[in-house]
Amino acid sequence: MAHKRRIARWFLWAIMGVVAVSLIVASAVIIPIVTHVDAGPAQPIEQEAERPFTASAVGPDGRTRTLSVFQSDGVTPADVGSLTPGDRLVVRGSGFDSQQGIYVALCKNPEDQKVTPSPCLGGIPEDATEEKSEGDAQEFIESTWITDNWAWRAFATRGFEDSNSGTFTAYLRVPEMSDDSVDCSVDQCAIVTRNDHTALSDRSQDVLLNVSY
């Protein structure tokens, strides 16, 4: 009987341990979302005519967030005024707050700094972990989720390359120009960065680079 009671106690302690760990993880995920305070919209910097493949905005933290788009070689500037579905783009960013995850996608430009850039072609990534193709080449996907948050990192596409400078690289495949929610032949669309689902209403990391098909 004593042996059975010991087993029962061990089993109970094991259950309590699992519950405790689950509560800790749930708290780490939920608390930052419900306590997040929006910082306000980033202020776009006028796009330079000689660098149409680059856009910048100054965040509420005073840092300049820059977004640049290149062809698949990662060197040649992309012709963002003449995209073709299936094009492979290398998107590089700097100056972002690495404490907050971001999405990188091609979305409708709302033309209002306080409004979320959406809808997005190809959707917003969920469990979009990027696979590497043969030869260790990067797999180009229609939208990317970048975060360093330990609770979400396993489900995201990739992390920031340098947390201090807030740099990242995303590999995007240009989606079809329209779907049921947006038509980029009619609407002004842009390659966009925006805060992820943990701070959806916060516009502090929005940078929009207008594109055309």
XYZ file of N, CA and C in Angstrom:
639
model
N 0.830 -1.207 0.000
C 0.000 0.000 0.000
C 0.865 1.258 0.000
N 1.933 1.234 0.847
C 2.817 2.402 0.911
C 3.442 2.684 -0.448
N 3.810 1.630 -1.155
C 4.397 1.789 -2.490
C 3.401 2.436 -3.440
N 2.138 1.984 -3.368
C 1.111 2.548 -4.240
C 0.868 4.016 -3.916
N 0.917 4.369 -2.605
C 0.715 5.760 -2.221
C 1.846 6.637 -2.746
N 3.091 6.094 -2.703
C 4.226 6.858 -3.236
C 4.065 7.101 -4.730
N 3.631 6.072 -5.447
C 3.414 6.219 -6.901
C 2.335 7.266 -7.164
N 1.257 7.206 -6.351
C 0.169 8.164 -6.518
C 0.662 9.589 -6.275
N 1.517 9.760 -5.238
C 2.042 11.094 -4.940
C 2.951 11.588 -6.073
N 3.796 10.683 -6.569
C 4.662 11.075 -7.681
C 3.838 11.480 -8.902
N 2.792 10.710 -9.165
C 1.925 11.005 -10.300
C 1.255 12.368 -10.113
N 0.795 12.643 -8.876
C 0.151 13.924 -8.589
C 1.133 15.077 -8.755
N 2.360 14.904 -8.244
C 3.363 15.941 -8.394
C 3.723 16.174 -9.863
N 3.756 15.092 -10.637
C 4.048 15.227 -12.069
C 2.969 16.047 -12.769
N 1.703 15.761 -12.442
C 0.591 16.508 -13.028
C 0.684 17.980 -12.636
N 0.958 18.227 -11.347
C 1.063 19.603 -10.874
C 2.217 20.326 -11.561
N 3.312 19.601 -11.825
C 4.437 20.201 -12.520
C 4.085 20.593 -13.941
N 3.373 19.705 -14.628
C 2.947 19.997 -16.003
C 2.020 21.200 -16.024
N 1.076 21.251 -15.070
C 0.142 22.378 -14.992
C 0.890 23.681 -14.721
N 1.865 23.625 -13.810
C 2.633 24.824 -13.475
C 3.407 25.350 -14.682
N 4.060 24.428 -15.406
C 4.810 24.834 -16.605
C 3.870 25.412 -17.654
N 2.709 24.792 -17.820
C 1.728 25.279 -18.798
C 1.265 26.680 -18.443
N 1.043 26.930 -17.154
C 0.607 28.251 -16.714
C 1.689 29.301 -16.952
N 2.947 28.914 -16.708
C 4.050 29.840 -16.937
C 4.151 30.210 -18.408
N 4.073 29.195 -19.278
C 4.147 29.447 -20.723
C 2.972 30.302 -21.178
N 1.760 29.968 -20.698
C 0.569 30.732 -21.074
C 0.696 32.181 -20.629
N 1.229 32.387 -19.432
C 1.413 33.755 -18.930
C 2.411 34.519 -19.784
N 3.493 33.833 -20.177
C 4.515 34.484 -20.998
C 3.960 34.887 -22.357
N 2.982 34.150 -22.849
C 2.378 34.449 -24.146
C 1.293 35.511 -24.021
N 0.423 35.377 -23.042
C -0.768 36.227 -22.933
C -0.477 37.583 -22.322
N 0.302 37.621 -21.237
C 0.522 38.878 -20.517
C 1.109 39.978 -21.400
N 2.163 39.692 -22.225
C 2.685 40.761 -23.078
C 1.656 41.301 -24.070
N 0.724 40.450 -24.507
C -0.290 40.896 -25.463
C -1.285 41.835 -24.800
N -1.805 41.448 -23.627
C -2.845 42.252 -22.974
C -2.278 43.499 -22.311
N -0.981 43.524 -22.021
C -0.396 44.693 -21.367
C 0.322 45.621 -22.345
N 0.387 45.234 -23.635
C 1.103 46.046 -24.612
C 0.443 47.414 -24.776
N 1.260 48.452 -24.800
C 0.780 49.813 -25.008
C 1.251 50.287 -26.376
N 0.302 50.678 -27.230
C 0.670 51.137 -28.564
C 1.525 52.393 -28.489
N 2.560 52.433 -29.311
C 3.513 53.543 -29.260
C 3.165 54.669 -30.227
N 2.186 54.444 -31.102
C 1.851 55.458 -32.100
C 2.460 55.123 -33.445
N 2.001 55.778 -34.508
C 2.466 55.435 -35.860
C 3.876 55.909 -36.149
N 4.574 55.146 -36.991
C 5.864 55.589 -37.505
C 5.623 56.686 -38.534
N 6.561 57.608 -38.653
C 6.419 58.728 -39.585
C 7.233 58.465 -40.847
N 6.545 58.250 -41.989
C 7.261 57.923 -43.228
C 8.206 59.036 -43.660
N 9.345 58.641 -44.205
C 10.277 59.581 -44.811
C 10.025 59.565 -46.311
N 9.980 60.731 -46.919
C 9.686 60.805 -48.347
C 10.640 59.929 -49.142
N 10.079 59.104 -50.013
C 10.867 58.152 -50.775
C 11.733 58.862 -51.804
N 13.014 58.483 -51.867
C 13.937 59.107 -52.802
C 13.689 58.579 -54.214
N 13.613 59.498 -55.166
C 13.322 59.118 -56.551
C 14.399 58.205 -57.121
N 15.665 58.430 -56.699
C 16.764 57.625 -57.247
C 16.890 56.282 -56.539
N 16.114 56.072 -55.462
C 16.145 54.800 -54.742
C 14.709 54.302 -54.519
N 13.983 54.021 -55.591
C 12.582 53.603 -55.446
C 12.419 52.244 -54.773
N 13.517 51.518 -54.629
C 13.467 50.195 -54.011
C 13.646 50.263 -52.492
N 13.703 51.480 -51.936
C 13.928 51.675 -50.505
C 12.893 52.631 -49.923
N 12.398 52.310 -48.725
C 11.490 53.197 -47.994
C 11.913 53.224 -46.535
N 11.671 54.359 -45.875
C 12.062 54.511 -44.474
C 10.966 55.228 -43.698
N 10.963 55.007 -42.388
C 10.047 55.710 -41.495
C 10.716 55.837 -40.138
N 10.436 56.936 -39.448
C 10.991 57.150 -38.120
C 9.971 56.688 -37.082
N 10.380 55.715 -36.258
C 9.486 55.189 -35.249
C 9.371 56.104 -34.046
N 8.392 55.876 -33.182
C 8.215 56.686 -31.980
C 9.430 56.645 -31.052
N 10.272 55.612 -31.219
C 11.481 55.506 -30.407
C 12.639 56.310 -30.987
N 12.392 57.027 -32.101
C 13.414 57.865 -32.720
C 14.321 57.139 -33.684
N 14.144 55.829 -33.825
C 14.987 55.055 -34.734
C 14.402 55.071 -36.145
N 15.283 55.161 -37.136
C 14.836 55.121 -38.524
C 14.784 53.679 -38.990
N 13.611 53.253 -39.396
C 13.413 51.889 -39.883
C 13.444 51.939 -41.416
N 14.299 51.126 -41.993
C 14.500 51.157 -43.442
C 14.197 49.793 -44.048
N 13.530 49.822 -45.183
C 13.143 48.617 -45.906
C 13.673 48.735 -47.324
N 14.443 47.746 -47.787
C 14.989 47.758 -49.137
C 14.699 46.426 -49.808
N 14.404 46.481 -51.109
C 13.997 45.289 -51.855
C 14.941 45.046 -53.024
N 15.447 43.817 -53.097
C 16.396 43.439 -54.142
C 15.885 42.233 -54.925
N 16.495 42.015 -56.071
C 16.204 40.805 -56.825
C 16.733 39.594 -56.055
N 16.494 38.413 -56.570
C 16.811 37.188 -55.842
C 18.292 37.038 -55.519
N 19.172 37.769 -56.233
C 20.600 37.680 -55.927
C 20.967 38.465 -54.671
N 20.020 39.265 -54.164
C 20.249 40.033 -52.955
C 21.127 41.247 -53.144
N 21.465 41.563 -54.398
C 22.381 42.674 -54.696
C 21.734 43.693 -55.615
N 21.102 43.202 -56.683
C 20.501 44.085 -57.679
C 19.181 44.642 -57.177
N 19.012 45.982 -57.159
C 17.743 46.558 -56.721
C 16.579 46.031 -57.548
N 15.475 45.733 -56.890
C 14.293 45.209 -57.579
C 13.536 46.345 -58.270
N 12.931 46.031 -59.402
C 12.065 46.983 -60.096
C 10.678 46.880 -59.463
N 10.457 47.629 -58.396
C 9.199 47.516 -57.644
C 8.020 48.129 -58.395
N 8.306 48.796 -59.498
C 7.225 49.370 -60.300
C 6.710 48.424 -61.357
N 7.289 47.216 -61.429
C 6.883 46.260 -62.459
C 7.092 44.831 -61.963
N 6.353 44.457 -60.919
C 6.472 43.118 -60.368
C 5.696 42.113 -61.210
N 6.157 40.883 -61.198
C 5.474 39.791 -61.886
C 5.238 38.673 -60.878
N 4.016 38.095 -60.843
C 3.773 36.977 -59.923
C 4.844 35.900 -60.079
N 5.365 35.454 -58.959
C 6.424 34.450 -58.984
C 7.815 35.035 -58.836
N 7.954 36.363 -59.019
C 9.260 36.993 -58.808
C 9.775 36.678 -57.405
N 11.073 36.518 -57.294
C 11.693 36.265 -55.991
C 12.413 37.526 -55.538
N 12.076 37.979 -54.353
C 12.609 39.225 -53.821
C 13.313 38.982 -52.489
N 14.429 39.662 -52.310
C 15.116 39.651 -51.025
C 14.828 40.992 -50.361
N 14.182 40.953 -49.219
C 13.779 42.164 -48.504
C 14.653 42.312 -47.262
N 15.347 43.437 -47.162
C 16.204 43.676 -46.007
C 15.676 44.864 -45.203
N 15.742 44.726 -43.888
C 15.290 45.793 -43.012
C 16.319 46.104 -41.957
N 16.271 47.327 -41.438
C 17.159 47.721 -40.343
C 16.458 48.770 -39.497
N 16.903 48.899 -38.241
C 16.353 49.901 -37.345
C 15.083 49.491 -36.631
N 14.681 48.222 -36.750
C 13.442 47.769 -36.130
C 13.667 47.398 -34.661
N 12.579 47.394 -33.896
C 12.631 46.998 -32.496
C 12.533 45.482 -32.432
N 13.634 44.823 -32.147
C 13.659 43.361 -32.167
C 12.916 42.735 -31.000
N 12.490 43.557 -30.029
C 11.694 43.038 -28.920
C 10.262 42.754 -29.358
N 9.893 43.233 -30.544
C 8.549 43.060 -31.063
C 8.596 42.370 -32.418
N 7.864 41.277 -32.571
C 7.839 40.568 -33.840
C 7.138 41.359 -34.924
N 7.481 41.073 -36.172
C 6.866 41.759 -37.312
C 6.478 40.759 -38.400
N 5.534 41.184 -39.234
C 5.196 40.473 -40.462
C 5.783 41.262 -41.626
N 6.197 40.551 -42.672
C 6.625 41.168 -43.929
C 5.783 40.539 -45.022
N 5.035 41.367 -45.748
C 4.105 40.835 -46.745
C 3.785 41.915 -47.769
N 3.036 41.532 -48.794
C 2.570 42.475 -49.800
C 1.093 42.741 -49.520
N 0.789 43.986 -49.152
C -0.550 44.327 -48.652
C -1.088 45.579 -49.335
N -2.361 45.825 -49.131
C -2.980 47.065 -49.587
C -2.486 48.214 -48.718
N -2.102 49.315 -49.354
C -1.669 50.511 -48.636
C -2.914 51.309 -48.247
N -3.177 51.489 -46.941
C -4.394 52.187 -46.524
C -4.313 53.694 -46.696
N -3.115 54.214 -47.024
C -2.902 55.661 -47.191
C -3.229 56.437 -45.917
N -3.216 55.782 -44.782
C -3.474 56.411 -43.488
C -2.529 55.763 -42.475
N -1.656 56.562 -41.863
C -0.638 56.031 -40.966
C -1.226 55.320 -39.754
N -2.484 55.636 -39.419
C -3.088 55.053 -38.223
C -3.847 53.767 -38.504
N -3.931 53.392 -39.780
C -4.704 52.223 -40.192
C -3.762 51.070 -40.537
N -4.125 49.875 -40.121
C -3.312 48.685 -40.389
C -3.213 48.414 -41.891
N -2.011 48.239 -42.438
C -1.886 47.855 -43.848
C -2.500 46.470 -44.058
N -3.592 46.417 -44.789
C -4.312 45.169 -45.038
C -5.439 45.450 -46.020
N -5.998 44.391 -46.628
C -5.629 42.970 -46.559
C -4.272 42.721 -47.224
N -3.751 41.523 -47.000
C -2.447 41.170 -47.540
C -2.570 39.977 -48.486
N -1.931 40.076 -49.634
C -1.918 38.964 -50.575
C -1.110 37.807 -49.992
N -1.631 36.623 -50.115
C -0.947 35.475 -49.545
C -1.212 35.314 -48.073
N -1.952 36.277 -47.485
C -2.297 36.171 -46.072
C -1.149 36.550 -45.165
N -1.450 36.544 -43.870
C -0.441 36.791 -42.851
C 0.025 35.438 -42.331
N 1.336 35.236 -42.191
C 1.854 33.907 -41.863
C 1.432 33.398 -40.499
N 1.026 32.145 -40.466
C 0.770 31.442 -39.220
C 1.485 30.100 -39.313
N 2.342 29.827 -38.334
C 3.153 28.615 -38.355
C 3.889 28.501 -39.701
N 4.491 29.640 -40.121
C 5.111 29.714 -41.452
C 6.605 29.457 -41.387
N 7.001 28.425 -40.670
C 8.423 28.121 -40.553
C 9.019 27.846 -41.927
N 10.059 28.583 -42.239
C 10.660 28.487 -43.572
C 11.545 27.250 -43.691
N 11.372 26.523 -44.766
C 12.227 25.367 -45.055
C 13.317 25.798 -46.019
N 14.426 25.111 -46.001
C 15.495 25.382 -46.952
C 15.465 24.331 -48.052
N 15.579 24.814 -49.276
C 15.531 23.898 -50.399
C 16.908 23.269 -50.610
N 16.999 22.416 -51.602
C 18.238 21.682 -51.864
C 19.407 22.643 -52.091
N 20.547 22.301 -51.543
C 21.716 23.159 -51.692
C 21.748 24.275 -50.667
N 20.881 24.206 -49.637
C 20.846 25.204 -48.574
C 20.398 26.572 -49.076
N 19.734 26.604 -50.235
C 19.199 27.860 -50.744
C 17.924 28.207 -49.984
N 17.654 29.509 -49.827
C 16.475 29.923 -49.086
C 15.205 29.661 -49.900
N 14.178 29.237 -49.212
C 12.881 29.031 -49.851
C 12.113 30.346 -49.826
N 11.671 30.828 -50.975
C 10.939 32.085 -51.071
C 9.460 31.814 -50.841
N 8.855 32.549 -49.907
C 7.446 32.366 -49.564
C 6.719 33.705 -49.646
N 5.392 33.662 -49.657
C 4.611 34.872 -49.938
C 4.533 35.851 -48.775
N 4.764 35.407 -47.561
C 4.789 36.305 -46.414
C 5.676 35.706 -45.333
N 6.228 36.569 -44.508
C 7.228 36.140 -43.540
C 6.898 36.689 -42.155
N 7.152 35.874 -41.146
C 6.961 36.271 -39.754
C 8.327 36.236 -39.078
N 8.753 37.396 -38.568
C 10.068 37.522 -37.949
C 9.901 37.859 -36.472
N 10.479 37.053 -35.607
C 10.422 37.339 -34.171
C 11.588 36.685 -33.444
N 11.999 37.320 -32.359
C 13.002 36.738 -31.463
C 12.364 36.259 -30.169
N 11.046 36.435 -30.032
C 10.354 36.032 -28.811
C 10.405 34.516 -28.657
N 10.949 34.037 -27.525
C 11.161 32.601 -27.340
C 9.863 31.799 -27.394
N 8.749 32.419 -26.981
C 7.482 31.696 -26.952
C 6.916 31.466 -28.352
N 7.359 32.277 -29.322
C 6.809 32.185 -30.677
C 7.841 31.758 -31.702
N 9.118 31.770 -31.343
C 10.179 31.575 -32.334
C 10.051 30.265 -33.108
N 9.601 29.207 -32.446
C 9.512 27.908 -33.118
C 8.471 27.909 -34.230
N 7.520 28.847 -34.168
C 6.441 28.883 -35.158
C 6.678 29.932 -36.236
N 7.611 30.850 -36.004
C 7.854 31.942 -36.942
C 8.760 31.504 -38.085
N 8.851 32.347 -39.102
C 9.680 32.053 -40.254
C 11.163 32.172 -39.925
N 11.522 33.238 -39.246
C 12.917 33.489 -38.925
C 13.007 34.535 -37.829
N 14.235 34.741 -37.317
C 14.470 35.747 -36.300
C 15.224 36.937 -36.881
N 15.426 37.947 -36.060
C 16.244 39.084 -36.469
C 17.701 38.637 -36.567
N 18.425 39.230 -37.497
C 19.829 38.876 -37.667
C 20.698 39.507 -36.583
N 20.348 40.736 -36.189
C 21.057 41.418 -35.114
C 20.024 42.169 -34.285
N 19.919 41.812 -33.012
C 18.874 42.377 -32.173
C 19.116 43.852 -31.871
N 20.377 44.271 -31.779
C 20.675 45.668 -31.444
C 20.331 46.618 -32.586
N 20.698 46.234 -33.806
C 20.423 47.097 -34.959
C 19.065 46.816 -35.580
N 18.395 45.763 -35.121
C 17.058 45.442 -35.641
C 17.062 45.102 -37.112
N 18.069 44.328 -37.544
C 18.172 43.973 -38.962
C 17.550 42.603 -39.233
N 17.054 42.431 -40.438
C 16.489 41.149 -40.842
C 16.589 41.010 -42.352
N 16.429 39.780 -42.817
C 16.319 39.498 -44.246
C 15.125 38.571 -44.437
N 14.249 38.926 -45.366
C 13.092 38.091 -45.693
C 13.165 37.720 -47.169
N 12.717 36.522 -47.479
C 12.733 36.025 -48.852
C 11.294 35.858 -49.313
N 10.842 36.790 -50.167
C 9.438 36.808 -50.581
C 9.271 36.346 -52.025
N 8.218 35.583 -52.253
C 7.782 35.247 -53.604
C 6.561 36.102 -53.898
N 6.587 36.842 -54.999
C 5.488 37.745 -55.328
C 4.229 36.940 -55.633
N 3.126 37.194 -54.909
C 1.884 36.454 -55.153
C 1.142 36.999 -56.367
N 0.058 36.348 -56.740
C -0.808 36.872 -57.790
C -1.307 38.259 -57.377
N -1.620 39.120 -58.358
C -1.913 40.508 -58.030
C -3.263 40.727 -57.350
N -4.104 39.694 -57.296
C -5.406 39.881 -56.665
C -5.890 38.579 -56.051
N -6.772 38.731 -55.067
C -7.484 37.588 -54.495
C -8.871 38.082 -54.106
N -9.562 37.393 -53.230
C -10.926 37.773 -52.872
C -11.005 39.055 -52.054
N -9.863 39.512 -51.509
C -9.915 40.655 -50.601
C -9.201 41.908 -51.111
N -8.277 41.756 -52.056
C -7.532 42.914 -52.555
C -7.152 42.694 -54.014
N -7.145 43.776 -54.778
C -6.782 43.724 -56.188
C -5.746 44.822 -56.434
N -4.497 44.435 -56.610
C -3.416 45.408 -56.755
C -3.387 46.071 -58.127
N -4.286 45.667 -59.029
C -4.419 46.389 -60.287
C -5.323 47.609 -60.111
N -6.046 47.628 -59.002
C -6.946 48.740 -58.674
C -6.451 49.479 -57.431
N -6.115 48.729 -56.394
C -5.653 49.298 -55.134
C -4.145 49.539 -55.170
N -3.708 50.565 -54.454
C -2.271 50.762 -54.286
C -1.771 49.744 -53.272
N -0.816 48.920 -53.688
C -0.268 47.898 -52.807
C 1.182 48.225 -52.474
N 1.669 47.596 -51.426
C 3.024 47.890 -50.960
C 3.627 46.660 -50.300
N 4.943 46.566 -50.343
C 5.644 45.617 -49.495
C 5.721 46.262 -48.125
N 5.264 45.532 -47.121
C 4.969 46.130 -45.821
C 5.677 45.398 -44.689
N 6.105 46.157 -43.685
C 6.411 45.579 -42.373
C 5.354 46.113 -41.409
N 4.914 45.266 -40.483
C 3.947 45.679 -39.462
C 4.091 44.753 -38.269
N 3.731 45.238 -37.098
C 3.828 44.420 -35.895
C 2.989 43.157 -36.042
N 3.452 42.081 -35.431
C 2.732 40.809 -35.536
C 1.505 40.780 -34.630
N 0.895 39.613 -34.490
C -0.385 39.478 -33.789
C -0.310 39.821 -32.309
N 0.894 39.942 -31.759
C 1.014 40.294 -30.348
C 0.836 41.800 -30.125
N 0.781 42.579 -31.211
C 0.572 44.032 -31.106
C -0.053 44.543 -32.401
N -1.164 43.950 -32.784
C -1.756 44.210 -34.097
C -2.136 45.667 -34.330
N -2.568 46.370 -33.292
C -3.035 47.744 -33.488
C -1.915 48.768 -33.386
N -0.699 48.321 -33.102
C 0.445 49.211 -32.921
C 1.098 49.474 -34.270
N 1.120 50.723 -34.700
C 1.625 51.101 -36.016
C 3.088 51.561 -35.977
N 3.772 51.342 -34.868
C 5.120 51.889 -34.696
C 6.174 51.262 -35.604
N 5.887 50.088 -36.185
C 6.880 49.438 -37.045
C 6.406 49.327 -38.491
N 5.382 50.109 -38.825
C 4.892 50.108 -40.204
C 5.857 50.853 -41.123
N 6.341 50.151 -42.135
C 7.082 50.785 -43.231
C 6.468 50.230 -44.510
N 6.112 51.118 -45.432
C 5.439 50.707 -46.661
C 6.216 51.164 -47.882
N 6.516 50.233 -48.757
C 7.213 50.517 -50.013
C 6.240 50.192 -51.148
N 5.701 51.231 -51.760
C 4.692 51.039 -52.810
C 5.258 50.271 -53.996
N 4.413 49.380 -54.531
C 4.802 48.560 -55.680
C 3.674 48.543 -56.701
N 3.999 48.110 -57.901
C 3.021 47.927 -58.960
C 3.341 46.656 -59.715
N 2.301 46.066 -60.308
C 2.487 44.859 -61.129
C 2.589 45.278 -62.588
